[in-house]
Amino acid sequence: MPPALLSVPDAQARMFALAVPVASETVPLAQAVGRWATEDVSALRTQPHADLSAMDGYAIRHADLPGPFALIGESAAGHGFAASVNAGDTVRIFTGAALPPGADTVLVQEEARREGDTIHLIGEGPTRHGGNVRRRGLDFTAGNLLIARGQRITPAALALAAIGGHATLRVARRPTVAIAATGDELAPPGTDDPTKLPETNGLMLAAMLRDLPVDIIDLGILPDDLSVMTAAFAAVRADILVTTGGASVGDHDLVRPALEAAGGSIDFWRIALRPGKPMMAGRLGETVVLGLPGNPVSAFVTATIFLLPLIAAMSGAENPLPVPLPVRLGDALPANDHRQDFLRATLRDGHVFTSSMQDSSMLRTLARANCLLIRSPYAPAAEIGDTAEILPLA
């Protein structure tokens, strides 16, 4: 009897249990983007470091309104005015410049008229003490947490670390991912042989990983030859080995026996998932192995909900799983069976519409989709306007 089908959450949990976090390393800021922080990052300085002007105008004491004011100097960003602003005084100030001692408010230049060294109020003026001023520590103060362990370093987080006083960050090293397509029927894209199938999965998976901090090892196309496949697997030195095709139990499905012959083992196989039921996972030494189906849509879906989260988990991500978004159905759906569906769909005007053809070999519908609609096992029939969940696709 074939093994019972694992639920998607159970399969994800078992896959994560196979993974060993990669080591961390300290890198310059420019090399940290896209990686995951392996320790908390706290501010080494206060931002802003002083009270700064939020506008071009004149630094004044709010109590001296409505003026007039005697102009005694200028404060520009990086070039402050050191003397004090006393009763009736003002200092010309520019955005980002430090407020001189004694001043507490900025009169914007549009509400001021200069006559020689005298400044007159011509508008309503700042309505409150401290108007148009960015107070010291408005963003953060030294010691505040800026980036939590397990958070991905986005461009904004990178800038935050820099302004927080850091020149380097402690992040997970880049995992290595070996990718192999299997099958005698495959040939490189552009082949002239009409009896061969252009290989797409390796190309597609590498493209899916392009925005992740990984190093890819391309094993190319492995033939349906047990000895060749076994030797290729045994030679792999990577954190993750991903194969496509040959993951079932047919006479030409050799991934499992080749993996075992190379010294590996299978942890689970066959998931209550559509498309992608025959996916398998195991280990080969220190390498986590994912055997994805050969059908390109199945390979894409299983890579989305298994491979990408695995990379994030091994890199120390606090939340490695993709987060579904709630939407409204644009068309009715029948009741679902025991498998969790990931349907190719299109999100338009806040409503999701499923593709009419869901065969797992059809790349055209995948290329036209901008999301995957998630249908839980045994989900009841749904009507237009009902709430549903999607995973957006880039």
Coordinates of C-alpha atoms in Angstrom, one line a residue:
M1 CA 0.0 0.0 0.0
P2 CA 1.3 3.5 -0.8
P3 CA 1.9 5.7 2.3
A4 CA -0.8 8.0 3.4
L5 CA -0.7 11.5 2.0
L6 CA 0.9 14.1 4.3
S7 CA -0.9 17.4 4.7
V8 CA 0.9 20.5 3.4
P9 CA 1.6 21.9 6.9
D10 CA 2.8 18.5 8.2
A11 CA 5.1 18.2 5.2
Q12 CA 6.5 21.7 5.7
A13 CA 7.1 21.0 9.4
R14 CA 9.0 17.8 8.6
M15 CA 11.0 19.5 5.9
F16 CA 12.0 22.3 8.4
A17 CA 13.0 19.5 10.9
L18 CA 15.5 18.2 8.3
A19 CA 17.2 21.6 7.9
V20 CA 20.3 22.7 9.8
P21 CA 20.7 26.5 9.9
V22 CA 23.7 27.7 7.9
A23 CA 26.5 29.5 9.7
S24 CA 26.5 33.2 10.2
E25 CA 29.1 35.7 9.1
T26 CA 29.9 39.4 9.4
V27 CA 29.7 41.3 6.1
P28 CA 29.9 44.9 5.0
L29 CA 26.4 46.6 4.7
A30 CA 26.4 46.4 0.9
Q31 CA 26.7 42.6 1.1
A32 CA 24.0 42.2 3.7
V33 CA 20.9 43.2 1.6
G34 CA 18.5 40.3 1.1
R35 CA 20.1 38.2 3.9
W36 CA 18.6 37.4 7.3
A37 CA 20.0 39.0 10.5
T38 CA 21.3 36.3 12.9
E39 CA 21.4 38.7 15.8
D40 CA 19.5 41.7 17.1
V41 CA 20.8 45.0 15.7
S42 CA 20.6 48.0 18.1
A43 CA 21.3 51.6 17.5
L44 CA 24.8 52.8 18.2
R45 CA 23.7 56.5 18.0
T46 CA 20.7 58.7 18.4
Q47 CA 18.7 59.9 15.3
P48 CA 18.4 62.8 14.9
H49 CA 21.5 63.6 16.9
A50 CA 20.0 67.0 17.8
D51 CA 16.9 69.1 17.3
L52 CA 16.8 69.7 13.6
S53 CA 14.7 72.0 11.3
A54 CA 12.1 70.3 9.3
M55 CA 11.7 73.3 6.9
D56 CA 13.7 76.2 5.4
G57 CA 13.0 79.3 7.4
Y58 CA 14.0 81.1 10.6
A59 CA 14.8 79.6 14.0
I60 CA 13.1 81.6 16.7
R61 CA 11.8 81.4 20.3
H62 CA 8.1 80.7 20.1
A63 CA 7.5 83.1 23.0
D64 CA 8.8 86.0 20.9
L65 CA 6.0 85.7 18.3
P66 CA 4.8 87.7 16.4
G67 CA 8.2 89.4 16.2
P68 CA 9.8 91.2 14.6
F69 CA 13.1 89.4 14.8
A70 CA 16.7 90.5 14.5
L71 CA 18.7 88.2 12.1
I72 CA 22.0 87.3 13.8
G73 CA 23.3 84.4 11.7
E74 CA 22.7 81.2 9.7
S75 CA 22.5 77.5 10.3
A76 CA 22.9 74.9 7.5
A77 CA 23.1 71.1 7.6
G78 CA 26.5 70.3 8.7
H79 CA 27.3 73.9 9.6
G80 CA 25.5 75.0 12.7
F81 CA 25.2 78.3 14.5
A82 CA 27.0 78.1 17.8
A83 CA 25.8 81.2 19.5
S84 CA 22.5 81.5 21.4
V85 CA 19.3 82.9 20.2
N86 CA 18.1 85.4 22.7
A87 CA 14.9 87.3 23.1
G88 CA 13.9 88.9 19.7
D89 CA 16.7 87.1 17.8
T90 CA 16.4 84.8 14.8
V91 CA 18.8 82.6 12.7
R92 CA 18.3 81.8 9.1
I93 CA 18.0 78.0 9.0
F94 CA 17.7 75.3 6.4
T95 CA 16.1 71.8 6.3
G96 CA 18.2 69.3 8.3
A97 CA 20.2 72.0 10.1
A98 CA 20.6 71.9 13.9
L99 CA 18.5 74.3 15.9
P100 CA 20.8 76.9 17.6
P101 CA 20.8 77.1 21.4
G102 CA 17.9 79.0 22.7
A103 CA 15.6 78.5 19.6
D104 CA 12.7 76.1 19.9
T105 CA 10.6 76.7 16.8
V106 CA 11.0 77.3 13.1
L107 CA 9.1 80.1 11.2
V108 CA 8.8 78.9 7.6
Q109 CA 10.2 81.2 5.0
E110 CA 6.9 81.5 3.2
E111 CA 5.5 83.3 6.2
A112 CA 8.4 85.6 6.7
R113 CA 9.5 88.9 5.0
R114 CA 13.1 90.1 5.3
E115 CA 13.9 93.8 5.4
G116 CA 17.6 94.1 5.8
D117 CA 18.5 92.2 9.0
T118 CA 14.9 92.3 10.3
I119 CA 12.4 89.5 9.8
H120 CA 8.7 90.2 9.9
L121 CA 5.8 87.7 10.3
I122 CA 3.5 87.8 7.3
G123 CA 1.4 84.7 7.9
E124 CA -0.2 82.8 10.7
G125 CA 3.2 81.5 11.9
P126 CA 3.9 78.3 13.8
T127 CA 0.8 77.6 16.0
R128 CA 2.7 75.6 18.6
H129 CA 5.9 75.6 20.5
G130 CA 8.4 73.3 18.7
G131 CA 6.6 73.7 15.3
N132 CA 8.6 72.6 12.2
V133 CA 11.3 70.9 14.4
R134 CA 12.4 67.3 14.4
R135 CA 13.3 66.6 18.0
R136 CA 16.4 64.8 19.0
G137 CA 15.8 61.0 19.0
L138 CA 12.5 61.3 17.0
D139 CA 13.4 58.2 15.0
F140 CA 15.4 56.3 17.6
T141 CA 17.8 56.7 20.5
A142 CA 21.1 54.8 21.1
G143 CA 20.3 51.3 22.3
N144 CA 16.9 51.0 20.6
L145 CA 16.3 47.8 18.6
L146 CA 16.5 48.5 14.9
I147 CA 16.5 45.0 13.3
A148 CA 15.4 41.9 15.1
R149 CA 17.1 38.6 14.7
G150 CA 15.5 36.6 11.9
Q151 CA 14.4 39.7 10.0
R152 CA 15.4 40.0 6.4
I153 CA 17.6 42.9 5.5
T154 CA 15.6 44.9 3.0
P155 CA 17.0 48.1 1.4
A156 CA 15.2 50.2 4.0
A157 CA 16.5 48.0 6.8
L158 CA 20.0 48.4 5.3
A159 CA 19.7 52.2 5.4
L160 CA 18.3 52.0 9.0
A161 CA 21.4 50.0 10.1
A162 CA 23.7 52.5 8.4
I163 CA 22.1 55.6 10.0
G164 CA 22.1 53.6 13.3
G165 CA 25.9 53.6 13.2
H166 CA 26.7 50.2 11.7
A167 CA 29.1 49.5 9.0
T168 CA 28.8 45.7 9.1
L169 CA 26.0 43.2 10.0
R170 CA 25.9 39.7 11.2
V171 CA 23.9 37.6 8.8
A172 CA 23.4 34.1 7.6
R173 CA 25.9 33.0 4.9
R174 CA 24.5 32.3 1.4
P175 CA 23.2 28.7 1.2
T176 CA 24.3 26.7 -1.8
V177 CA 21.5 25.1 -3.9
A178 CA 22.3 22.4 -6.4
I179 CA 19.6 22.0 -9.1
A180 CA 19.2 19.0 -11.4
A181 CA 16.6 18.2 -14.0
T182 CA 16.2 14.5 -14.7
G183 CA 14.9 12.6 -17.7
D184 CA 16.0 11.2 -21.1
E185 CA 13.3 13.2 -22.8
L186 CA 14.9 16.5 -21.9
A187 CA 17.2 18.7 -24.0
P188 CA 18.5 22.2 -23.5
P189 CA 16.2 25.1 -24.6
G190 CA 16.5 25.8 -28.3
T191 CA 16.9 22.2 -29.3
D192 CA 16.1 21.3 -32.9
D193 CA 15.1 17.7 -32.1
P194 CA 11.3 17.5 -32.2
T195 CA 11.3 14.3 -30.1
K196 CA 12.9 16.1 -27.2
L197 CA 11.3 18.3 -24.6
P198 CA 13.0 21.7 -23.9
E199 CA 14.1 21.6 -20.3
T200 CA 12.4 24.4 -18.3
N201 CA 12.4 23.5 -14.6
G202 CA 16.0 24.2 -13.9
L203 CA 15.9 27.5 -15.7
M204 CA 12.6 28.4 -13.8
L205 CA 13.9 27.4 -10.4
A206 CA 17.1 29.3 -10.8
A207 CA 15.0 32.4 -11.8
M208 CA 12.8 31.9 -8.7
L209 CA 15.9 32.0 -6.5
R210 CA 17.6 35.0 -8.2
D211 CA 16.3 37.4 -5.6
L212 CA 17.4 35.2 -2.7
P213 CA 20.9 35.2 -1.2
V214 CA 21.9 31.8 -2.5
D215 CA 24.7 30.4 -4.7
I216 CA 23.4 28.0 -7.4
I217 CA 25.1 24.9 -8.6
D218 CA 23.7 23.9 -12.0
L219 CA 23.9 20.1 -12.4
G220 CA 22.2 20.3 -15.8
I221 CA 20.1 17.4 -17.2
L222 CA 20.7 14.0 -15.7
P223 CA 19.8 11.0 -17.8
D224 CA 17.6 8.1 -16.7
D225 CA 20.6 6.1 -15.8
L226 CA 20.9 4.9 -12.2
S227 CA 24.7 4.9 -12.0
V228 CA 25.0 8.3 -13.6
M229 CA 22.4 9.8 -11.3
T230 CA 23.9 8.1 -8.2
A231 CA 27.3 9.4 -9.0
A232 CA 26.0 13.0 -9.6
F233 CA 24.1 12.9 -6.3
A234 CA 27.1 11.5 -4.4
A235 CA 29.3 14.3 -5.7
V236 CA 27.0 17.1 -4.6
R237 CA 28.4 19.5 -2.0
A238 CA 25.5 21.9 -1.2
D239 CA 23.1 22.8 1.5
I240 CA 20.1 21.9 -0.6
L241 CA 19.8 19.5 -3.6
V242 CA 16.7 20.1 -5.7
T243 CA 15.7 17.6 -8.4
T244 CA 12.8 17.8 -10.8
G245 CA 11.2 14.8 -12.4
G246 CA 11.6 11.1 -11.6
A247 CA 10.1 11.5 -8.1
S248 CA 7.3 8.9 -8.6
V249 CA 7.6 5.1 -8.7
G250 CA 7.7 4.3 -12.4
D251 CA 10.4 2.2 -14.0
H252 CA 12.1 5.4 -15.1
D253 CA 11.6 7.3 -11.9
L254 CA 15.1 6.9 -10.5
V255 CA 15.6 9.9 -8.1
R256 CA 14.6 7.9 -5.0
P257 CA 16.8 4.8 -5.7
A258 CA 19.7 7.0 -6.9
L259 CA 19.5 9.0 -3.7
E260 CA 19.4 5.9 -1.5
A261 CA 22.3 4.4 -3.5
A262 CA 24.3 7.6 -2.9
G263 CA 23.8 7.1 0.8
G264 CA 20.8 9.3 1.3
S265 CA 17.4 8.6 2.8
I266 CA 13.8 9.7 2.2
D267 CA 11.9 11.3 5.1
F268 CA 8.5 11.7 3.3
W269 CA 6.9 11.3 -0.1
R270 CA 3.5 12.1 -1.5
I271 CA 1.6 15.1 -0.2
A272 CA -2.1 15.9 -0.1
L273 CA -1.4 18.7 -2.6
R274 CA -2.6 19.7 -6.0
P275 CA -0.5 20.1 -8.1
G276 CA 2.6 18.5 -6.7
K277 CA 1.5 15.3 -4.9
P278 CA 4.6 13.2 -5.7
M279 CA 7.1 15.6 -4.1
M280 CA 9.6 14.0 -1.7
A281 CA 12.1 15.2 0.8
G282 CA 15.1 13.6 2.6
R283 CA 18.7 14.0 3.4
L284 CA 22.0 13.1 1.8
G285 CA 24.7 13.6 4.4
E286 CA 24.4 17.3 5.5
T287 CA 22.4 18.2 2.4
V288 CA 18.6 18.5 2.4
V289 CA 17.1 17.0 -0.7
L290 CA 13.8 18.1 -2.3
G291 CA 12.5 15.9 -5.2
L292 CA 10.0 18.1 -7.1
P293 CA 7.7 16.8 -9.7
G294 CA 8.6 17.1 -13.4
N295 CA 5.5 18.9 -14.5
P296 CA 6.5 22.5 -14.6
V297 CA 3.5 23.9 -12.8
S298 CA 3.9 21.3 -10.1
A299 CA 7.6 22.2 -9.8
F300 CA 6.7 25.9 -9.5
V301 CA 4.1 25.4 -6.8
T302 CA 6.2 23.0 -4.7
A303 CA 9.2 25.4 -5.0
T304 CA 7.0 28.2 -3.9
I305 CA 5.6 26.5 -0.7
F306 CA 8.6 24.2 0.1
L307 CA 11.9 25.3 -1.5
L308 CA 11.7 29.1 -0.9
P309 CA 10.6 28.6 2.7
L310 CA 13.4 26.0 3.3
I311 CA 16.0 28.6 2.1
A312 CA 14.5 31.2 4.5
A313 CA 14.4 28.7 7.4
M314 CA 18.0 27.6 6.9
S315 CA 19.0 31.3 6.8
G316 CA 17.4 32.0 10.2
A317 CA 14.2 33.7 9.1
E318 CA 11.7 34.2 11.9
N319 CA 8.7 33.6 9.7
P320 CA 9.9 31.5 6.7
L321 CA 6.4 30.6 5.3
P322 CA 4.7 32.8 2.7
V323 CA 1.8 34.9 4.2
P324 CA -1.5 34.5 2.3
L325 CA -3.5 37.6 1.5
P326 CA -7.3 37.7 1.9
V327 CA -9.4 38.6 -1.2
R328 CA -12.9 38.1 -2.6
L329 CA -13.7 35.5 -5.1
G330 CA -14.6 36.7 -8.6
D331 CA -16.2 33.3 -9.6
A332 CA -17.8 30.4 -7.8
L333 CA -15.8 27.3 -6.9
P334 CA -16.9 23.7 -6.2
A335 CA -16.3 21.9 -3.0
N336 CA -12.8 20.5 -2.7
D337 CA -11.6 17.0 -1.9
H338 CA -8.9 15.8 0.5
R339 CA -6.0 17.7 -1.2
Q340 CA -5.0 21.3 -0.7
D341 CA -5.2 23.1 -4.0
F342 CA -3.0 26.0 -5.3
L343 CA -4.9 27.2 -8.3
R344 CA -3.4 29.6 -10.9
A345 CA -5.5 32.7 -10.8
T346 CA -5.6 36.4 -11.5
L347 CA -6.3 39.2 -9.1
R348 CA -8.2 42.1 -10.6
D349 CA -9.9 45.0 -8.7
G350 CA -9.8 43.2 -5.4
H351 CA -11.3 39.9 -6.7
V352 CA -9.6 36.7 -7.7
F353 CA -10.5 34.8 -10.8
T354 CA -9.2 31.2 -11.4
S355 CA -7.8 30.1 -14.7
S356 CA -10.2 27.8 -16.6
M357 CA -7.4 25.2 -17.3
Q358 CA -5.5 23.9 -14.3
D359 CA -3.5 21.0 -15.9
S360 CA -0.1 20.9 -14.3
S361 CA 1.7 20.8 -17.6
M362 CA 0.4 24.1 -18.9
L363 CA 2.9 26.8 -18.5
R364 CA 0.9 29.4 -20.4
T365 CA -1.7 29.7 -17.7
L366 CA 1.1 29.9 -15.1
A367 CA 2.8 32.7 -17.0
R368 CA -0.5 34.6 -17.2
A369 CA -1.4 34.2 -13.5
N370 CA -0.4 36.7 -10.9
C371 CA -1.3 34.7 -7.8
L372 CA -2.1 31.2 -6.5
L373 CA -5.5 30.7 -5.0
I374 CA -5.4 28.4 -1.9
R375 CA -8.2 25.9 -1.4
S376 CA -8.1 24.0 1.8
P377 CA -8.8 20.3 2.0
Y378 CA -12.5 19.6 2.1
A379 CA -13.3 23.3 1.6
P380 CA -17.1 23.7 0.9
A381 CA -18.4 25.2 -2.3
A382 CA -17.8 28.9 -2.5
E383 CA -19.7 31.7 -4.1
I384 CA -18.8 34.9 -5.8
G385 CA -17.8 37.5 -3.2
D386 CA -16.8 34.9 -0.6
T387 CA -13.4 35.4 1.2
A388 CA -10.5 33.4 -0.2
E389 CA -6.7 33.4 0.3
I390 CA -4.0 33.9 -2.3
L391 CA -0.2 33.9 -2.6
P392 CA 0.8 36.8 -4.9
L393 CA 3.3 35.9 -7.6
A394 CA 6.1 38.2 -8.7

